[in-house]
Coordinates of C-alpha atoms and ligand atoms in Angstrom, one line a residue:
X52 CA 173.8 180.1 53.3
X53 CA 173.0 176.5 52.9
X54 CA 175.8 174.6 55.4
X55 CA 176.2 170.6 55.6
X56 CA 173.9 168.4 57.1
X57 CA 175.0 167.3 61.1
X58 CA 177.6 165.0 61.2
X59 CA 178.8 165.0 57.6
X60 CA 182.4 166.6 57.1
X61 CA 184.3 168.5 54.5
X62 CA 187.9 167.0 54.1
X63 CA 190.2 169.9 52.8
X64 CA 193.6 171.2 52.3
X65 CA 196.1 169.1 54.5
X66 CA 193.4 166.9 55.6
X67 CA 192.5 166.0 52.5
X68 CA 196.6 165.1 51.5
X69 CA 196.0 162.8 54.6
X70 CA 193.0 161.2 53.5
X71 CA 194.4 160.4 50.2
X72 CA 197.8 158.9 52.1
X73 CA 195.7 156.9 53.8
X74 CA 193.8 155.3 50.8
X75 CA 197.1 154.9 49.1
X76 CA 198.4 153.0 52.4
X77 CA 195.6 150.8 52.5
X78 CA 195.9 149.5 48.6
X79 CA 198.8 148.8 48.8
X80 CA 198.9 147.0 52.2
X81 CA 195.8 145.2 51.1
X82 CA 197.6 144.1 47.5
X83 CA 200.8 142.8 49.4
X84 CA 198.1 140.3 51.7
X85 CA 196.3 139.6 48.2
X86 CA 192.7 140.9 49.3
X87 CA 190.7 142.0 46.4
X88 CA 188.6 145.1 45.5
X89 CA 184.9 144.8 45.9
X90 CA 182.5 147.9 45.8
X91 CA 179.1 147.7 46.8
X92 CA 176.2 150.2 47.0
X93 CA 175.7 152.7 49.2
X94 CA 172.1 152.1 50.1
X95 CA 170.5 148.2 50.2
X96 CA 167.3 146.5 51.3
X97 CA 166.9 147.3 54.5
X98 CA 166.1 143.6 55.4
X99 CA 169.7 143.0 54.8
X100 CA 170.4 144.6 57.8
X101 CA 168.0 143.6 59.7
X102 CA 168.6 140.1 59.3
X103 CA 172.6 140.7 59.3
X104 CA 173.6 143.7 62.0
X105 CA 170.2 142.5 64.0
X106 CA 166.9 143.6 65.1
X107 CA 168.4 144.4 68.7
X108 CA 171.3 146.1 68.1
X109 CA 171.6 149.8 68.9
X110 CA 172.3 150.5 65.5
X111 CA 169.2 148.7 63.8
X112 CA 167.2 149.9 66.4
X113 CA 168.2 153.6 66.7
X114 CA 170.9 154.6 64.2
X115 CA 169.7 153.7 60.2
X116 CA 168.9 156.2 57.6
X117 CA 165.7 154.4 56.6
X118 CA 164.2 156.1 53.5
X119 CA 161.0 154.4 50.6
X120 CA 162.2 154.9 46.9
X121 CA 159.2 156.0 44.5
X122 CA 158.7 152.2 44.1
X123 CA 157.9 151.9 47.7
X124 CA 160.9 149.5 48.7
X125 CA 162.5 149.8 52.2
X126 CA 165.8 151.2 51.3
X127 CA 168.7 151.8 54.4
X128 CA 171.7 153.7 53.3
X129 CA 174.4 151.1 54.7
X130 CA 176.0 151.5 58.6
X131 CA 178.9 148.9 57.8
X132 CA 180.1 147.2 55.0
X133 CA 179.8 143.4 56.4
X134 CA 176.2 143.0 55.3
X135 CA 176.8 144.2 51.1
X136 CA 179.9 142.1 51.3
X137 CA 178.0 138.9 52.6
X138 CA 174.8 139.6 50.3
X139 CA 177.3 140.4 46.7
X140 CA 179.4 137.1 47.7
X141 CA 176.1 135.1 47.9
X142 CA 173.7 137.0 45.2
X143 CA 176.8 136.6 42.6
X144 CA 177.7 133.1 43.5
X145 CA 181.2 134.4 43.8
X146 CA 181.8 131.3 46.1
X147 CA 181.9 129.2 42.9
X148 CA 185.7 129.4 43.2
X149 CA 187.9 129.7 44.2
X150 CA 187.1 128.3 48.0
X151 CA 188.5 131.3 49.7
X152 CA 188.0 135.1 49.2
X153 CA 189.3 137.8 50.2
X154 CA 187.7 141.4 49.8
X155 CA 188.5 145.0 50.6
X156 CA 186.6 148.1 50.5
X157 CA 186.5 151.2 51.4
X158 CA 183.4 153.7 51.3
X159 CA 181.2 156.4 53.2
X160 CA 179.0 154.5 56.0
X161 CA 175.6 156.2 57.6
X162 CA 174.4 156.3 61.3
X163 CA 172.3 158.6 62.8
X164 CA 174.1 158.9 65.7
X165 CA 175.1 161.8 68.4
X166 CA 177.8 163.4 66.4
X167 CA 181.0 164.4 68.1
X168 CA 184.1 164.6 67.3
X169 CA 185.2 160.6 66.0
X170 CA 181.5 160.1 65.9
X171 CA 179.7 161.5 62.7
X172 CA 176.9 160.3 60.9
X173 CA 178.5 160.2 57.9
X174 CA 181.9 158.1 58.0
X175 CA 184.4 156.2 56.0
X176 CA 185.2 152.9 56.7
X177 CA 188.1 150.6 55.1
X178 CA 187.8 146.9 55.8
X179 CA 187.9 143.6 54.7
X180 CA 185.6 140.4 55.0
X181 CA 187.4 136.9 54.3
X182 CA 184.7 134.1 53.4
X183 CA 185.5 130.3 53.0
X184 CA 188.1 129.7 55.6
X185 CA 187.6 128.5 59.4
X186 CA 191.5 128.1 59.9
X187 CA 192.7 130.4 63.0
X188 CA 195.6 131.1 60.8
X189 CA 192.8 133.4 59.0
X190 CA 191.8 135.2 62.4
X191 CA 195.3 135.9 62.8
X192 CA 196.2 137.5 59.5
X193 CA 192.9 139.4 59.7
X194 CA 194.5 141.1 62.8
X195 CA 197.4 141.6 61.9
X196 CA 196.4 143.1 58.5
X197 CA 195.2 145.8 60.4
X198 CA 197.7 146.0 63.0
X199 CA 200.2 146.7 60.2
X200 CA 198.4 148.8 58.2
X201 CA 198.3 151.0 61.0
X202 CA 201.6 150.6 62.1
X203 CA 202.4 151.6 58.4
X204 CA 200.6 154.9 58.9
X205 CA 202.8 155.2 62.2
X206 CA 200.5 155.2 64.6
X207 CA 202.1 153.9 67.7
X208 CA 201.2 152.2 70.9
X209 CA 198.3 150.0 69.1
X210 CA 196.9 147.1 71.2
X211 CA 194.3 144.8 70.2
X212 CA 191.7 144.0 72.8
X213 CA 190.8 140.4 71.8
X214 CA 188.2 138.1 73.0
X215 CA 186.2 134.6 72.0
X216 CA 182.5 134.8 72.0
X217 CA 182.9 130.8 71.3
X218 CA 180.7 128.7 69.2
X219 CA 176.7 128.5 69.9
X220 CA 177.0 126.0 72.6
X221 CA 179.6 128.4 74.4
X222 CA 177.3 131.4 73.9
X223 CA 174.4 129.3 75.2
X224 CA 175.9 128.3 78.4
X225 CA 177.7 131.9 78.6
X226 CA 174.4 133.6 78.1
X227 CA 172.5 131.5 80.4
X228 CA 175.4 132.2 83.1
X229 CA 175.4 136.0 82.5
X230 CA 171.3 136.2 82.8
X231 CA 171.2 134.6 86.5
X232 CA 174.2 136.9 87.4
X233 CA 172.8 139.9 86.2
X234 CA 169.3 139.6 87.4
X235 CA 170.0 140.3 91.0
X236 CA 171.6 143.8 90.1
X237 CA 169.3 144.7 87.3
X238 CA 168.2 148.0 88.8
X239 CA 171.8 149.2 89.3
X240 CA 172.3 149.3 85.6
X241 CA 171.4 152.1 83.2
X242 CA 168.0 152.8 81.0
X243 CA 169.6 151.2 78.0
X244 CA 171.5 148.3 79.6
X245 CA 167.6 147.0 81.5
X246 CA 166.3 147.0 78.0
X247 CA 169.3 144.9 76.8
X248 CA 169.3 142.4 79.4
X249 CA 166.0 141.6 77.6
X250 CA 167.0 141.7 73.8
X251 CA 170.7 141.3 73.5
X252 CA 172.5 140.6 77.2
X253 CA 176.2 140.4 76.1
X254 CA 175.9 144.2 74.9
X255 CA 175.7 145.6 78.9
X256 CA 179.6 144.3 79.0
X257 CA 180.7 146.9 76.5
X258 CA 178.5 149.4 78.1
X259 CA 179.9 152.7 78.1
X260 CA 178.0 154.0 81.2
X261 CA 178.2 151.3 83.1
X262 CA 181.7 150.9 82.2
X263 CA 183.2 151.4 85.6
X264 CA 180.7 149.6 87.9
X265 CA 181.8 146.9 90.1
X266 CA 179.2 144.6 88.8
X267 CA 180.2 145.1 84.9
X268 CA 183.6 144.2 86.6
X269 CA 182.6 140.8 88.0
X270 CA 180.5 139.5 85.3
X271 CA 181.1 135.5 84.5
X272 CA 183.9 135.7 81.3
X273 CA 183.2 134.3 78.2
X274 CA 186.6 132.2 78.5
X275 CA 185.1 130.2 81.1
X276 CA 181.9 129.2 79.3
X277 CA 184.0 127.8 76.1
X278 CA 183.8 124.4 74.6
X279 CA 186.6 122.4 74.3
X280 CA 187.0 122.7 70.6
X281 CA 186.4 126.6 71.3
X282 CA 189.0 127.0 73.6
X283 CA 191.3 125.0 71.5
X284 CA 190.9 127.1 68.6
X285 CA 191.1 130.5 70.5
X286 CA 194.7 129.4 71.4
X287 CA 195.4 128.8 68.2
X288 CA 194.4 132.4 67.6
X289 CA 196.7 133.7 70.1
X290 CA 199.6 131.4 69.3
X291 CA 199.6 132.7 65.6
X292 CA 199.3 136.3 66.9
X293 CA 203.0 136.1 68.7
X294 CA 204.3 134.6 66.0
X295 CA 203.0 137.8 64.1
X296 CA 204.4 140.2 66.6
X297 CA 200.8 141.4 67.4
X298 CA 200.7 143.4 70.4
X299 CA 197.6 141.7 72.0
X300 CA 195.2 141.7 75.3
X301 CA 192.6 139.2 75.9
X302 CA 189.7 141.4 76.8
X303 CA 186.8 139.4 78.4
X304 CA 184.6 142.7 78.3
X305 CA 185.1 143.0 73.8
X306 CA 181.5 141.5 72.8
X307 CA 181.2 144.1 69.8
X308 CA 177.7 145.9 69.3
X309 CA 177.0 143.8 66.3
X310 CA 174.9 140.6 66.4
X311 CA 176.2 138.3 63.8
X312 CA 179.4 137.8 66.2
X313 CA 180.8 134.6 67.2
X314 CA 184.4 133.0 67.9
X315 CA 187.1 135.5 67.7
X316 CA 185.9 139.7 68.3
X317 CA 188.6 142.0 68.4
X318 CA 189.1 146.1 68.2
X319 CA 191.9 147.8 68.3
X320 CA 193.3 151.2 70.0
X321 CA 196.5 153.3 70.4
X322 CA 197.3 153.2 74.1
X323 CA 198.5 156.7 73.1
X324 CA 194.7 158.3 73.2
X325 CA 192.7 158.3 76.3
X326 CA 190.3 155.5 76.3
X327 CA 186.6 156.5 75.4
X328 CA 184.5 154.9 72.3
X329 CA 185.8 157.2 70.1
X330 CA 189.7 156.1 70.7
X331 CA 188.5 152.8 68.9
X332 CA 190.1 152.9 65.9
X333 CA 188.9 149.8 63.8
X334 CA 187.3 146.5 65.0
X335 CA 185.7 143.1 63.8
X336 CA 185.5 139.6 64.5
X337 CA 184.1 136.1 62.8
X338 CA 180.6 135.7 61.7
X339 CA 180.3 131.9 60.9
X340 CA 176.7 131.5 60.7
X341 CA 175.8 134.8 58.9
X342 CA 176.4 133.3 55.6
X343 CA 174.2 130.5 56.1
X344 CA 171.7 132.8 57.8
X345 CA 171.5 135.4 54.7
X346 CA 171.6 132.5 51.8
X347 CA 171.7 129.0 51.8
X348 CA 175.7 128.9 51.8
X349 CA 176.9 126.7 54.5
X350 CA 180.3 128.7 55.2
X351 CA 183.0 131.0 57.1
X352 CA 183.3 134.5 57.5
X353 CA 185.6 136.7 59.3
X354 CA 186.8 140.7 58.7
X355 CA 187.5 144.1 60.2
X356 CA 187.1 147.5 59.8
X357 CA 188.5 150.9 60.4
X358 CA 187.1 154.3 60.8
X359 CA 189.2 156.4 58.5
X360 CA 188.0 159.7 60.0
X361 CA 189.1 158.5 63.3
X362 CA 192.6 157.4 62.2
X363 CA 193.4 160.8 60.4
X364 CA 192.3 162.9 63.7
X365 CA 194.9 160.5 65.4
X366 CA 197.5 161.2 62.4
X367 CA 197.3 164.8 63.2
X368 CA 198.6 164.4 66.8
X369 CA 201.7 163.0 65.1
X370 CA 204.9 165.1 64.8
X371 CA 205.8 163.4 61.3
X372 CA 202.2 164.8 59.9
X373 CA 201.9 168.2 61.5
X374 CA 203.7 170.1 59.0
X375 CA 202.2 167.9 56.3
X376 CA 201.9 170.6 53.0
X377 CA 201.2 170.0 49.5
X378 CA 204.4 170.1 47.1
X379 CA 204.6 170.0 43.5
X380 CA 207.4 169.7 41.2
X381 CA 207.0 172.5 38.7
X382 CA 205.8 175.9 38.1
X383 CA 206.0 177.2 34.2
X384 CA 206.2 180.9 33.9
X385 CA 205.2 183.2 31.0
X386 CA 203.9 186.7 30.3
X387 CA 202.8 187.2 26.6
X388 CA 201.0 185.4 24.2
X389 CA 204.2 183.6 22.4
X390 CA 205.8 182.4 25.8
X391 CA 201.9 181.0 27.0
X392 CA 201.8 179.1 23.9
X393 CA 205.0 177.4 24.5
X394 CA 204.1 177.0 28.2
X395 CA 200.7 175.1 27.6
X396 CA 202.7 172.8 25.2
X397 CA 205.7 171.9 28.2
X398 CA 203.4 171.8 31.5
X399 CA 201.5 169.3 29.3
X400 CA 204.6 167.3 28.3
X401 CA 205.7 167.4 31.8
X402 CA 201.9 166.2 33.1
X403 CA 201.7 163.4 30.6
X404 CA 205.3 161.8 32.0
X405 CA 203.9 162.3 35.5
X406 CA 205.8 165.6 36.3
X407 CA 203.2 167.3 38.9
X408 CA 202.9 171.1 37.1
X409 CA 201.1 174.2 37.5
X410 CA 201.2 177.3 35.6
X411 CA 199.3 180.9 35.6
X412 CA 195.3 180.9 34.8
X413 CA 194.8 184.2 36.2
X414 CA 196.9 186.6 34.1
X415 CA 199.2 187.4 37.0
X416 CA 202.4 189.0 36.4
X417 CA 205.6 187.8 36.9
X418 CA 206.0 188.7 40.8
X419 CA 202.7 187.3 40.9
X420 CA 203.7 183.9 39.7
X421 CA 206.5 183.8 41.9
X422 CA 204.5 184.1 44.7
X423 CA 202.0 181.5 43.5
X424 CA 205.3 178.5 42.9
X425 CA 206.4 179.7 46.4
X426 CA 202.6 178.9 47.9
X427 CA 202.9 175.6 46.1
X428 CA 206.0 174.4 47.1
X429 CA 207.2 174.2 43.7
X430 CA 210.2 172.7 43.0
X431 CA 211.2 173.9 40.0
X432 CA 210.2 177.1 38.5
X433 CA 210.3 176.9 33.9
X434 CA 210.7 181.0 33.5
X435 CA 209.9 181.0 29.4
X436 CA 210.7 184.5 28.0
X437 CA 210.6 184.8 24.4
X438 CA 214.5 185.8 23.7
X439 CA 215.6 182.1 24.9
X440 CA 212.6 180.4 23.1
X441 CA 213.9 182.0 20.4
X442 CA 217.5 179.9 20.8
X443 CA 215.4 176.8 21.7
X444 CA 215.8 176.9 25.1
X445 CA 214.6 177.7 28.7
X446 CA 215.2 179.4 32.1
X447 CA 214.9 176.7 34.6
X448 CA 215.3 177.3 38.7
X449 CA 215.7 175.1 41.3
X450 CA 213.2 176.7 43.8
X451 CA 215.4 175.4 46.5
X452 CA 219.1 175.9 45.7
X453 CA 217.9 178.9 44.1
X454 CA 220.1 177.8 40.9
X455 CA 219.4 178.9 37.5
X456 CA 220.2 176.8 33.8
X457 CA 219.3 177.2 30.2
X458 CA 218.1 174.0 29.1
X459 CA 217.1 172.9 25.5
X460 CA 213.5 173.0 24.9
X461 CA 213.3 169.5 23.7
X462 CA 215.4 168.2 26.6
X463 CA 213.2 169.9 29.2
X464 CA 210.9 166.6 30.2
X465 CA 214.2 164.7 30.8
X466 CA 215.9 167.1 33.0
X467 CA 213.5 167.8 35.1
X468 CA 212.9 164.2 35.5
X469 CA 216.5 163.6 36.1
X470 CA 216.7 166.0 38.8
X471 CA 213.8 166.0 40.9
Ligands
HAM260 P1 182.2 148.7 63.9 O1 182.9 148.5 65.2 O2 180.7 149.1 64.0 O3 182.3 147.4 63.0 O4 182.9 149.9 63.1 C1 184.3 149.7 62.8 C2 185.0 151.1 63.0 O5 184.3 152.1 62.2 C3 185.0 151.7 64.4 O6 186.0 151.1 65.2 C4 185.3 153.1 64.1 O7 186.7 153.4 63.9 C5 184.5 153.4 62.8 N1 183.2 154.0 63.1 C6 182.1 153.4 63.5 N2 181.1 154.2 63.7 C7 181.6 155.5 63.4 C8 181.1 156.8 63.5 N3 179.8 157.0 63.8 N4 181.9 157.8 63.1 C9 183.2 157.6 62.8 N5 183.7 156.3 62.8 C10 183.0 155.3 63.1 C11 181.8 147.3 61.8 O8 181.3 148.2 61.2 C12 181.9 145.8 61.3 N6 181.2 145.8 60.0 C13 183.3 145.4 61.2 C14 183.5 144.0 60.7 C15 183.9 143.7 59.4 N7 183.2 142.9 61.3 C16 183.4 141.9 60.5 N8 183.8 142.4 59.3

């Protein structure tokens, strides 16, 4: 038997009723803050990323699907949606107006990475990127976009580690600060943290196996390192955050594994899960100088995302969604030929004014049919038997009250509709 490749998954049965909650929680969420659709493709140059995610970081260096099309182009099947976001925005001029925009998306992302579970190589992703606007206020609805959507899907205990990265002079002096401290204690660290204090220092703070060590613990904060004009704004950040009811914790150790990063980085977690990577449940931050650095636009970026495979595990752990089942609102019945004729006509009636219906495509008997608007939840059963057709009418049951009527044929759509 052919199986999937590692680290794909096959969403099914309840989990699938999740997944599509979840989709239908993020439109509308994202409608209410007026972020727009954008879709953009699965695979792209693979320049993009390098120039965008970074040459140094882990996932660049370690975790792209790289592939050559017959045409011999560098493809990479895309590890975040940032990158497509930034390149549509600037390759369609889409900054021509209005000044400020405001995308969504949500699609499969690709990294070759150690699966487990919260960690697959093929993932979905929701997330949006706002380009045009500098203002804090924008950091903070960015946040608390996602602190609500999640909220909405009733996930409790959220908390979003927050931190400032600054502007370049910040980073400069920061950087500068965290080499000399380091050096000294170089040895200590692990494999991959030594080859980062060469290509991309900030990335030992968020190291997971050095997470614990006292020297990870001391390490100069970016907060202290800020410029004026820096600091100022991260207040403003965290002002607007109270305001919003945003359950926050400045995190000097959030420096994101990204490299187009600067000013505000945030991820967020329920305090309900036991802290390890996977328990991250969405994160993102400001990219102010990837715009210019991807196309000659001189402008402002900030976003998020979510994993959305990560946030259904979590839903399951949930009381409200453990006994989750798929319901529908009516079964139609028949047994001969006449009755089946009259059935196709109502359950299609019934579809096209948004009545979720089933009937029999597998010749089962009555009992059998029975059975099958149990397994379905049905609400109502339509039992058709040719006597009543005969009169114009039909047998309906409510599955629950157990309740039967005779209702007019031609009145059927409107009953049912009345009393679901
Ligand atoms: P990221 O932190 O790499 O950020 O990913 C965001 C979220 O995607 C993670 O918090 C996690 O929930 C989910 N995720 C990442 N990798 C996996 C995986 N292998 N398996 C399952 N879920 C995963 C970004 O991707 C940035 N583009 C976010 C952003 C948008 N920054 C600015 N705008």
């Amino acid at each position: 038997m052919i199986t999937k490749p590692k680290g794909t998954t096959d969403i099914t049965g309840n989990d699938a009723l999740l997944w599509e909650y979840v989709n239908s929680v993020v439109s509308n969420i994202m409608t209410a803050y007026n972020y727009e659709y954008i879709r953009t493709p699965i695979f792209e140059m693979s320049e993009l990323y390098h120039r965008s995610v970074g040459e140094n970081s882990d996932i660049v260096r370690k975790e792209t699907y790289d592939f050559k099309d017959k045409g011999n182009r560098n493809l990479t099947l895309r590890p975040e949606g940032t990158a497509g976001v930034v390149r549509s925005y600037l390759e369609n001029k889409l900054y021509a107006s209005p000044d400020i925009k405001k995308y969504y998306y949500n699609g499969t992302m690709y990294r070759y990475e150690r699966p487990q579970t919260g960690r697959l190589r093929e993932f979905t992703q929701f997330g949006v990127e706002v380009i045009g606007s500098n203002d804090p206020i924008i950091d903070a609805e960015v946040i608390s976009l996602q602190y609500h959507l999640l909220e909405a899907l009733h996930i409790n205990n959220l908390q979003v580690n927050i931190n400032t990265l600054g502007d370049e002079e910040s980073r400069a002096n920061y950087k500068e600060a965290l080499l000399k401290y380091l050096k000294p204690h170089i040895n200590e660290l692990c494999e991959d943290c030594k080859e980062r204090f060469k290509t991309n220092p900030l990335r030992i703070l968020d190291c997971k196996i050095d997470a614990n060590s006292e020297i990870l613990k001391n390490a100069p904060k970016t907060i202290n390192y800020l410029t004026k004009d820096a600091k100022d704004r991260f207040e403003k950040v965290l002002r607007y955050l109270d305001l919003l009811e945003v359950d926050y914790e400045v995190n000097p150790r959030i420096v994101r594994g990204l490299d187009y990063y600067d000013h505000t980085v945030f991820e967020i977690v329920s305090l309900d899960k036991e802290e390890t990577s996977q328990s991250v449940l969405g994160g993102g931050g400001r990219y102010n100088k990837l715009i210019k650095e991807l196309g000659n636009k001189d402008t402002y970026g900030i976003g998020f995302a979510c994993g959305i495979d990560r946030i259904v595990n979590m839903m399951k752990e949930i009381e409200l969604y453990k006994n989750v089942q798929k319901e529908i609102d009516c079964y139609v019945m028949y047994v001969s030929e006449e009755e089946k004729l009259h059935a196709i006509e109502i359950v299609q009636n019934l579809r096209l004014n948004g009545v979720v219906t089933e009937t029999d495509s597998l010749n089962k008997g009555l009992k059998g049919q029975f059975k099958e608007a149990d397994r379905l939840n049905a609400k109502f059963l339509i039992i058709l038997n040719n006597e009543d057709l005969k009169k114009g009418l039909v047998n309906v049951k409510d599955n629950h009250t157990k309740e039967e009527e005779k209702v007019d044929i031609d009145e059927i759509v409107e009953y049912i509709i009345g009393n679901l």
